[in-house]
Coordinates of C-alpha atoms and ligand atoms in Angstrom, one line a residue:
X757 CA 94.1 79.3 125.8
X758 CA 90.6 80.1 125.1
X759 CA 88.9 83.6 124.9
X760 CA 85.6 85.4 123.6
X761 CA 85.2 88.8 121.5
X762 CA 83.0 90.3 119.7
X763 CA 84.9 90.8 117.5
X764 CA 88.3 89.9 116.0
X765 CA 90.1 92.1 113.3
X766 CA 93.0 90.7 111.8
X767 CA 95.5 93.4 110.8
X768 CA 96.4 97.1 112.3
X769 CA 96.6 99.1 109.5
X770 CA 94.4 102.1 109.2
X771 CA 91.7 100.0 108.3
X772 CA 91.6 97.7 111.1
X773 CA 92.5 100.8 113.6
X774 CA 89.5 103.0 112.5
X775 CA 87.4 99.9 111.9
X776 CA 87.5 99.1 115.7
X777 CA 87.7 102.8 116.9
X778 CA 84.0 103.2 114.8
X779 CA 82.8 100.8 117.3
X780 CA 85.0 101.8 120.3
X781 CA 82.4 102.8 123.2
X782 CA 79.8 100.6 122.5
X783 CA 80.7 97.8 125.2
X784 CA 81.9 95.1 122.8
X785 CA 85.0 93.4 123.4
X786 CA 87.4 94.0 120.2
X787 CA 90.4 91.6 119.7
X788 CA 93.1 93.5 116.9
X789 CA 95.4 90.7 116.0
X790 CA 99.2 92.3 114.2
X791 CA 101.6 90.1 112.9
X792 CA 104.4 92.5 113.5
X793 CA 106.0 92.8 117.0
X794 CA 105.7 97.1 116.9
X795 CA 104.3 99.4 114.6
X796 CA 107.5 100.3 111.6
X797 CA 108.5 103.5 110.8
X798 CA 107.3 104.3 107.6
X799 CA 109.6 105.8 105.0
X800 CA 107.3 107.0 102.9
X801 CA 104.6 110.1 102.6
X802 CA 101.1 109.4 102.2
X803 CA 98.5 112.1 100.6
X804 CA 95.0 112.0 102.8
X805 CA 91.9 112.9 100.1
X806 CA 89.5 115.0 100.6
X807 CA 87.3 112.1 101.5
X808 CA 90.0 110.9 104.1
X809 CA 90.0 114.5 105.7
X810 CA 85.7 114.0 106.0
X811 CA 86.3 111.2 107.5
X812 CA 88.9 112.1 110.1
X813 CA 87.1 114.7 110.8
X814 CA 83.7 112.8 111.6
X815 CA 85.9 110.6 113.9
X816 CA 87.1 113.7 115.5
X817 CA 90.5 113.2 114.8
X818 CA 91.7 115.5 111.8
X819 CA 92.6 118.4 114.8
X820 CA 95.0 116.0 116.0
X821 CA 96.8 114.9 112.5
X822 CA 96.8 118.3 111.4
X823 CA 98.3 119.6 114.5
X824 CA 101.5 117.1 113.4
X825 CA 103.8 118.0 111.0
X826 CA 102.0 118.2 107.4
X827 CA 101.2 119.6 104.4
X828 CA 98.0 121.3 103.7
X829 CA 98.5 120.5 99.6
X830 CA 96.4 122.9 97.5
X831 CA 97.5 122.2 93.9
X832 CA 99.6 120.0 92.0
X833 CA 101.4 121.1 89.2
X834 CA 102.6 118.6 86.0
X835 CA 105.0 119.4 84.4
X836 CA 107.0 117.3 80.9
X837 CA 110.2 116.5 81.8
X838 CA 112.8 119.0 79.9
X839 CA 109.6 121.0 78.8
X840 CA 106.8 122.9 79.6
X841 CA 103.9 122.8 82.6
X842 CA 101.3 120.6 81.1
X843 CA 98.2 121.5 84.0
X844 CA 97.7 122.2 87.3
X845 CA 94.7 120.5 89.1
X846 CA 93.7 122.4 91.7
X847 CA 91.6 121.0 94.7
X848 CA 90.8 125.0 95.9
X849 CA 87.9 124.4 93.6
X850 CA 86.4 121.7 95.7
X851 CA 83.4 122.9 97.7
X852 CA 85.0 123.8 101.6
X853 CA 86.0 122.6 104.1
X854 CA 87.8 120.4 101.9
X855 CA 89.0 121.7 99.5
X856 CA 92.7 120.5 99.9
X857 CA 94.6 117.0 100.7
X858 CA 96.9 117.0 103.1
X859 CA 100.2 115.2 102.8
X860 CA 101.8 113.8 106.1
X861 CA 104.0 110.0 107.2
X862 CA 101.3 107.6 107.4
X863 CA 102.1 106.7 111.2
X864 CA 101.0 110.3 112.2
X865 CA 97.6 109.2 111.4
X866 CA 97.9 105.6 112.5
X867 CA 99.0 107.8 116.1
X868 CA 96.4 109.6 116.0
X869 CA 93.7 106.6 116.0
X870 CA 96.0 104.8 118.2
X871 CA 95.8 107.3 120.9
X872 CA 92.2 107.8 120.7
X873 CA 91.6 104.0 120.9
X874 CA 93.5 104.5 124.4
X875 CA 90.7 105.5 125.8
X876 CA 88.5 102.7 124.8
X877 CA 90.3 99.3 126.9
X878 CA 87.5 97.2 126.0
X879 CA 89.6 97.2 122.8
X880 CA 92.6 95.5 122.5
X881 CA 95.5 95.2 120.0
X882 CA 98.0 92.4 120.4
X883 CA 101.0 93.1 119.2
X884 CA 103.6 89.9 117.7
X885 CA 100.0 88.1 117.1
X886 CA 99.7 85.7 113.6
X887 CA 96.7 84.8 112.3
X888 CA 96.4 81.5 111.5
X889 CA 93.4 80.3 110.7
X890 CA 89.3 80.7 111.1
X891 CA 87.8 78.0 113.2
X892 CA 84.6 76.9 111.9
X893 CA 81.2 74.3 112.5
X894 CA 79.1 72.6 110.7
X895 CA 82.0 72.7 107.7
X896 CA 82.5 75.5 104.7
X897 CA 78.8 74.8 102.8
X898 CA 75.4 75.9 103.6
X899 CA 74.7 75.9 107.1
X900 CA 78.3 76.5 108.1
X901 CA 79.6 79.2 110.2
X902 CA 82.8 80.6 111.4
X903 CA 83.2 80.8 115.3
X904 CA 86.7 81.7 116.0
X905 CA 90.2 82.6 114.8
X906 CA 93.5 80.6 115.6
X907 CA 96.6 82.8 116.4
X908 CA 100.3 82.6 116.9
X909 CA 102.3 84.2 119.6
X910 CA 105.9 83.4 120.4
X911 CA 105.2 79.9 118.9
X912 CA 101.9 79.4 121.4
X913 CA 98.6 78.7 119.7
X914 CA 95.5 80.5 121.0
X915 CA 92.1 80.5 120.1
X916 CA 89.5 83.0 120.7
X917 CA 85.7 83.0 119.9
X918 CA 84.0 85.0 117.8
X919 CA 81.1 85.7 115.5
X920 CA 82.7 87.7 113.1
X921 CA 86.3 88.3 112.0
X922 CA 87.5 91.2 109.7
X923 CA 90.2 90.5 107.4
X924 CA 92.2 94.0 107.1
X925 CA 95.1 91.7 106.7
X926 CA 96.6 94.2 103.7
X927 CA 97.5 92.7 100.3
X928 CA 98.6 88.7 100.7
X929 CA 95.4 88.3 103.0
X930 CA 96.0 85.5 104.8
X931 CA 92.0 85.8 106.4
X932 CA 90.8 86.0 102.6
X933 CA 93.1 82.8 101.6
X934 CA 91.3 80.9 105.0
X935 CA 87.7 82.1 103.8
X936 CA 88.8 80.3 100.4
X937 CA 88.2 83.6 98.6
X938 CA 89.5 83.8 95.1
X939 CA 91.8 86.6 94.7
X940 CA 93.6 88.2 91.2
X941 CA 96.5 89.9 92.5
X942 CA 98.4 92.1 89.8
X943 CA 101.4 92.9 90.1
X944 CA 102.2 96.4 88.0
X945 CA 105.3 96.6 86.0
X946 CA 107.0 99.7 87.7
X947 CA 107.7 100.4 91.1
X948 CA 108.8 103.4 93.1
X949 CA 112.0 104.5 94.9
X950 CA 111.0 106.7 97.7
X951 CA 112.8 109.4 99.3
X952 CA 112.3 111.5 102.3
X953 CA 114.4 114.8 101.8
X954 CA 115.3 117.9 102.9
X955 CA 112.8 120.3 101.8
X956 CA 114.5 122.4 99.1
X957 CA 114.9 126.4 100.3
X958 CA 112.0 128.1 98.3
X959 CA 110.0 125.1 97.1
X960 CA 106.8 125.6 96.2
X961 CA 103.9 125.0 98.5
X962 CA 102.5 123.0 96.0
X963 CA 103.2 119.2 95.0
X964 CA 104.4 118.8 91.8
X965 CA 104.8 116.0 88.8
X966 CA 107.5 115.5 86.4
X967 CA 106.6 113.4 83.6
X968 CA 108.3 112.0 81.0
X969 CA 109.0 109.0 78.6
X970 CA 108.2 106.1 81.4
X971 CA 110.1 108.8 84.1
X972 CA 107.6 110.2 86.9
X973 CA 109.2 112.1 89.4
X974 CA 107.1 112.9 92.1
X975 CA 107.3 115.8 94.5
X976 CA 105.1 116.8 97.2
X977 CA 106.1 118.7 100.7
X978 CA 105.8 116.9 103.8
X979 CA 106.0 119.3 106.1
X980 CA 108.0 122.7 106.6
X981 CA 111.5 120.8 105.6
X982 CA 111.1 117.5 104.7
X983 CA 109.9 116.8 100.8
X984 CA 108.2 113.5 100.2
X985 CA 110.2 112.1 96.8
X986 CA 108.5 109.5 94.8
X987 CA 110.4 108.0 91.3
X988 CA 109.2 105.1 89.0
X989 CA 111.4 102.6 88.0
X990 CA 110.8 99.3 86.3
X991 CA 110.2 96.8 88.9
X992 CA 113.0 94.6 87.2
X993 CA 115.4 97.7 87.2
X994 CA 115.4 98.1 91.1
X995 CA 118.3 95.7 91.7
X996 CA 120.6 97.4 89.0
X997 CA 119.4 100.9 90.6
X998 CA 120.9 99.9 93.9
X999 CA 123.6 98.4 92.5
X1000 CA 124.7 101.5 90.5
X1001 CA 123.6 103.1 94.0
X1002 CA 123.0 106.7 95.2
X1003 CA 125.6 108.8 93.2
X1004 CA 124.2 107.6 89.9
X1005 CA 120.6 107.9 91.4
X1006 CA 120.8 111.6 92.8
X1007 CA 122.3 112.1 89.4
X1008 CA 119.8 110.9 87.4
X1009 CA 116.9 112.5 89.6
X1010 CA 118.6 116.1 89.9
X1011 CA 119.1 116.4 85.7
X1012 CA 115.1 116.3 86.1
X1013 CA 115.1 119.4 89.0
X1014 CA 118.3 120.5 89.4
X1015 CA 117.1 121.9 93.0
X1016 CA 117.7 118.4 94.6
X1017 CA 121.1 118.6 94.2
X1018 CA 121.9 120.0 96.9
X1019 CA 119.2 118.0 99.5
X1020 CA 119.8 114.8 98.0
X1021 CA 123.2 115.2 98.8
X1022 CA 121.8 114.9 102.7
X1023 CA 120.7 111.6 102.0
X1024 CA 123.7 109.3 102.5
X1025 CA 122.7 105.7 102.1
X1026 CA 120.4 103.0 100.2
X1027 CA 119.1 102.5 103.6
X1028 CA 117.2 105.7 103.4
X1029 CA 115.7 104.6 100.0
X1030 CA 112.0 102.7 100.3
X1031 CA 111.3 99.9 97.6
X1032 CA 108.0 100.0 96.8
X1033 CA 106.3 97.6 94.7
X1034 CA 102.5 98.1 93.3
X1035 CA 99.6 95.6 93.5
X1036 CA 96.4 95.7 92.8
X1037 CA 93.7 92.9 94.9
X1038 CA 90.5 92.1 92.9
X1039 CA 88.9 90.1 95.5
X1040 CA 86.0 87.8 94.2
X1041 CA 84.3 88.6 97.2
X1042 CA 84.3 90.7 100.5
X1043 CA 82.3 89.3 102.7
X1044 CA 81.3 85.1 104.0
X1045 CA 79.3 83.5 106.8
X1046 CA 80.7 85.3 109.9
X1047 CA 83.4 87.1 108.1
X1048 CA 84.4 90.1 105.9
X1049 CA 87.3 91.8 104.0
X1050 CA 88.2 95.5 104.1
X1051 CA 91.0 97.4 102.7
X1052 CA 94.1 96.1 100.5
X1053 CA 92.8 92.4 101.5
X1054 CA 89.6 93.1 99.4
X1055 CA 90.6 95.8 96.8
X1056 CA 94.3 97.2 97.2
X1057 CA 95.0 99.7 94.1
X1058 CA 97.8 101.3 91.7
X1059 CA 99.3 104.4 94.3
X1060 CA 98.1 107.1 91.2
X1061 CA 95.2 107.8 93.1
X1062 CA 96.5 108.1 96.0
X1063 CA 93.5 106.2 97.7
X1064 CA 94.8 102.9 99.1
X1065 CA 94.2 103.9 103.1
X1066 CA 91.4 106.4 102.3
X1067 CA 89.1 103.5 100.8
X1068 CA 90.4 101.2 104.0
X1069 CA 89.0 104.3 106.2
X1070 CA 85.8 104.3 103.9
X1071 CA 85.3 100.6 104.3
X1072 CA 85.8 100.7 108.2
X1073 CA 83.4 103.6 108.7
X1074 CA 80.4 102.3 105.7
X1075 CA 80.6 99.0 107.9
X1076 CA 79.4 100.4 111.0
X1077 CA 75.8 100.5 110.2
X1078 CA 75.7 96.8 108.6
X1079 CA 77.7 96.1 111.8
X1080 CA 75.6 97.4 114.2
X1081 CA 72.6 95.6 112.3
X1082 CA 74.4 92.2 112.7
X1083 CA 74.6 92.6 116.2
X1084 CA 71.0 93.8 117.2
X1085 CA 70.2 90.8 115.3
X1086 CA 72.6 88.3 116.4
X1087 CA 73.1 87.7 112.4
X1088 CA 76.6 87.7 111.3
X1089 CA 76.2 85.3 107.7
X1090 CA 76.9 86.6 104.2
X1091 CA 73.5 88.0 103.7
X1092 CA 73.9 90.1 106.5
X1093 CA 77.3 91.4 105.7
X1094 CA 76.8 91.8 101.7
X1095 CA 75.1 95.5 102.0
X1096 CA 78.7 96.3 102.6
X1097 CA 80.1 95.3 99.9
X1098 CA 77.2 96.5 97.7
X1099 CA 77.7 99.9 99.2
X1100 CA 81.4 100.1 98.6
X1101 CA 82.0 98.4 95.5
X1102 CA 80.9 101.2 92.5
X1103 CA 83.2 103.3 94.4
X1104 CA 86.4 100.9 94.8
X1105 CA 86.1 99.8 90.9
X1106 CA 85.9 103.7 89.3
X1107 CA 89.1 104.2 92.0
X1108 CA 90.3 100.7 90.6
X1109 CA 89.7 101.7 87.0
X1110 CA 90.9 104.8 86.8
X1111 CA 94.3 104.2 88.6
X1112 CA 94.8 101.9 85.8
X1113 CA 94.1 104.2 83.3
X1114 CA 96.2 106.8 84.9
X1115 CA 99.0 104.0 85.2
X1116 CA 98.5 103.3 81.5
X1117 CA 98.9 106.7 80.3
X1118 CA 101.4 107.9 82.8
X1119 CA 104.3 105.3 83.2
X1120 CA 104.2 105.3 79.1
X1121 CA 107.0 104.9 77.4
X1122 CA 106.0 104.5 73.4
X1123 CA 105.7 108.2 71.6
X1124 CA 102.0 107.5 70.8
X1125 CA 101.2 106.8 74.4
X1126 CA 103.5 109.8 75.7
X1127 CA 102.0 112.1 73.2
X1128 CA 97.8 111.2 73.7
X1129 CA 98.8 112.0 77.8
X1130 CA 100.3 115.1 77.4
X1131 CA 97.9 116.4 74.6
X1132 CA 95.1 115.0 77.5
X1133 CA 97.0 117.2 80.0
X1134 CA 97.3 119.9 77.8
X1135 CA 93.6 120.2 77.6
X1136 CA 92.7 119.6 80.9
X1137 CA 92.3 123.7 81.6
X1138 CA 90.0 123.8 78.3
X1139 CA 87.7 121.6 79.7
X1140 CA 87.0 122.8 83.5
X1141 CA 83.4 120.1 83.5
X1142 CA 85.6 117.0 82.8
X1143 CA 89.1 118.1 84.8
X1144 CA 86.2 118.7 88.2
X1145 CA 84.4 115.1 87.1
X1146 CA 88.1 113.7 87.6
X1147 CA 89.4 115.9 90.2
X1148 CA 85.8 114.6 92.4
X1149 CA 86.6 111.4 91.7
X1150 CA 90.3 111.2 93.3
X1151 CA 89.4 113.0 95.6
X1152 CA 87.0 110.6 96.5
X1153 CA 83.7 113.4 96.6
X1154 CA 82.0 111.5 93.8
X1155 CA 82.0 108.1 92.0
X1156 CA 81.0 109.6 88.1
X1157 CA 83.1 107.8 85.4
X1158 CA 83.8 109.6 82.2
X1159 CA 81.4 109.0 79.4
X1160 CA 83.0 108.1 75.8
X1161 CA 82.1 111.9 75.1
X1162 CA 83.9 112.9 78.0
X1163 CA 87.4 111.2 76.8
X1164 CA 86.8 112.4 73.3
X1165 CA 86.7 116.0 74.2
X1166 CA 90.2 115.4 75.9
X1167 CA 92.0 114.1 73.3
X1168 CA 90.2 116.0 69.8
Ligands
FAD2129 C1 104.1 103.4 96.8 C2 102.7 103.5 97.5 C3 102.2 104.7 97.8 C4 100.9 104.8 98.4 N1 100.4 106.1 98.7 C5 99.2 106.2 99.2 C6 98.7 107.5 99.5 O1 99.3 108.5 99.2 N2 97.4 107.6 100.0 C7 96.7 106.4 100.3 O2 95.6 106.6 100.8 N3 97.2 105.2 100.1 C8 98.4 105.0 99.6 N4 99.0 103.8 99.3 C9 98.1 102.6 99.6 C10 98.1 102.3 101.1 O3 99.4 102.1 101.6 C11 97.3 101.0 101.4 O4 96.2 100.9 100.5 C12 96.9 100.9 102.8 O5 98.0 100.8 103.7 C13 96.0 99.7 103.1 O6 95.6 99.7 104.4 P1 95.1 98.3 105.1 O7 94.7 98.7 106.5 O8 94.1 97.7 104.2 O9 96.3 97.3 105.0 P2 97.8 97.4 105.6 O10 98.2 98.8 105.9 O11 98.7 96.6 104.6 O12 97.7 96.7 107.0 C14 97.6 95.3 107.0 C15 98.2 94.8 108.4 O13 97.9 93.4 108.5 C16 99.0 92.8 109.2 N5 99.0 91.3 108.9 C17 99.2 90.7 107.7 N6 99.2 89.4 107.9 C18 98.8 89.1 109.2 C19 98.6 88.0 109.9 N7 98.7 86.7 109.4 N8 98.3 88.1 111.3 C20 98.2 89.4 111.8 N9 98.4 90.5 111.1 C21 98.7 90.4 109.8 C22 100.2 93.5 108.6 O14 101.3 93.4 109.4 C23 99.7 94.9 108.5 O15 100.0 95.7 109.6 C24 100.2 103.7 98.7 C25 100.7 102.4 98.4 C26 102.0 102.3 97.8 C27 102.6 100.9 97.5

């Protein structure tokens, strides 16, 4: 079989969804190519940034996600395990309309782009469809360019023509492995255990953070009864957690808040308990000849920042200019894609950077470590310049690393 697009993106994660709905309407025929048969449930919460709500918004879509059940999350409170509240960063003092992240399931927002791109049937999504490979001429050097895309479907091969193929293939990247783009994927050394839960009666309409010596418990509401329930454990630890299995874990979670006794009792087997490793992708490049990377594929990120599908949403939308350039031109090579990446990358690396530094401090185990973080968090409230610089930065308003002033301040 043999077919044309205009495009063809590989992958139907939020950033493939939002990458074709940003060029919905505008006549060209959009190929979305997803491995898996239908679209999973997802066991675990998701916090949308500031910078995710603008952009939701300028897609016209935020009405609809906000309409399903969520969390309008104001503040987050951190608090030492056994102790005392360390800070509270709170996102009222962000300039409105937002001024708040909202914590939902990731496939209420995936439904909500999937229902608008209803409307649009010059764009099509192919369920059960596995990339496998990029079809080129003229070979991979100078002169070169890719034309096409090889698929699998229910052990068929198809091909379909194209000029340009967008790799929002998530983490592995198969697109980015046939562009021969060098990739450093780094695995982190904890994971999570995830838990959705009956909202506790009475909890706090805030999120909150338990931290202690290499513990985080994570708590934010989901919605008016379910609590999203995040925990770090060694990655090596996860197999002796589930074999020790859910007694031992509720046990060990509810010493930390003894109010998730009671819901945790609701939640009756290791089925209903996500394993969630972390990577991070440092892709050498994003973009080729007649090809680019968005998302996970080109930059995925340690979950502290909470950023992973907001900067997949970014990428989509801050290619639709360079996009819409290619195709006035007919120019799809590298030096037409590569204001993209310029655009996005000082973003992507502060997000990068500072997950990493949040991961080092965080997850820490050693008493030095331990003690630096809390004094840090300690001080946040004495220092309302540098706790905004970081609180922009999350939530993805501004791209302003802290100066060597700026981290001394914290910690002397
Ligand atoms: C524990 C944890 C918590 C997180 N919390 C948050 C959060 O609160 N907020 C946030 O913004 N981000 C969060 N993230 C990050 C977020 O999940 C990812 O960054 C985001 O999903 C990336 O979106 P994407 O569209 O790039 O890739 P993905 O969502 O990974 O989508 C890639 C798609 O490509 C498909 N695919 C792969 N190979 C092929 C192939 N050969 N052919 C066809 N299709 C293929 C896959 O099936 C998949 O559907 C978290 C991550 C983790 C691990």
């Amino acid at each position: 079989m043999n077919e044309q697009a205009d495009l063809v993106i590989v992958g139907a994660g939020l950033g493939g969804l939002v990458r074709a709905l940003a060029l919905a309407g505008e006549g060209r025929r959009i190929v979305i190519l997803e491995a898996q048969d239908r679209f999973p449930v997802t066991r675990r919460g998701e916090i949308l940034q500031p910078q995710g709500l603008a952009m939701l918004d300028q897609l016209g879509l935020l009405d609809a996600v906000r309409k399903a059940p969520c969390h309008v999350n104001e503040a987050f409170h951190f608090h030492r395990i056994g102790g005392s509240r360390l800070c509270t960063v709170d996102y009222r003092a962000l300039e409105p309309p937002y001024n708040y992240c909202l914590v939902n399931l990731p496939s209420i927002t995936q439904a909500a782009v999937l229902e608008r791109l209803r409307a649009h049937p010059e764009v099509e999504i192919r369920m059960g469809c596995v990339f496998e490979g990029v079809i080129r001429e003229g070979g991979r050097g100078e002169g070169g360019k890719i034309t096409g895309v090889r698929y699998r479907r229910q052990g068929e091969l198809v091909t379909v023509r194209t000029p340009l193929v967008v790799g929002a293939d998530g983490i592995q990247s198969p697109v980015r492995e046939a562009l021969g783009i060098r990739a450093r994927i780094h695995l982190y050394r904890d994971a999570y255990l995830v838990i959705l839960a009956p909202r506790p009666p009475g909890f706090h309409h805030d999120g909150r953070y338990h931290l202690g010596r290499r513990q985080i418990l994570g708590l934010f509401p989901i919605s008016d009864d379910r609590l999203y329930l995040f925990y770090l454990v060694p990655r090596k630890a996860l197999e002796a957690y589930q074999a020790r299995g859910l007694p031992a874990l509720r046990e060990e979670i509810s010493v930390i808040d003894p109010t998730l006794r009671e819901p945790l009792e609701q939640v009756r087997s290791w089925e209903e308990v996500a394993t969630m490793p972390c990577r991070r992708v440092r892709a050498d490049r994003w973009t080729a000849d007649g090809a680019v990377l968005i998302g996970d594929a080109a930059h995925a990120m340690n979950p502290h920042v909470g950023q992973g599908r907001n900067q997949a949403m970014a990428d989509a939308l801050a290619l639709a200019p360079v996009l819409a350039a290619c195709f006035r031109k007919g120019d799809f090579s590298r030096n037409a894609l590569v204001a993209y990446e310029a655009a996005r990358r000082p973003q992507v690396e502060l997000l990068q950077r500072l997950a990493d530094e949040e991961t080092f401090f965080w997850n820490a185990g050693d008493p030095a470590r331990v003690w630096l973080r809390d004094r840090v968090f300690r001080r946040m409230e004495a220092h309302p310049d540098v706790s905004w610089k970081i609180l922009r930065n999350v939530a993805g308003l501004a791209v302003e690393p802290l100066t060597i002033r700026d981290r001394l301040r914290m910690v002397l």
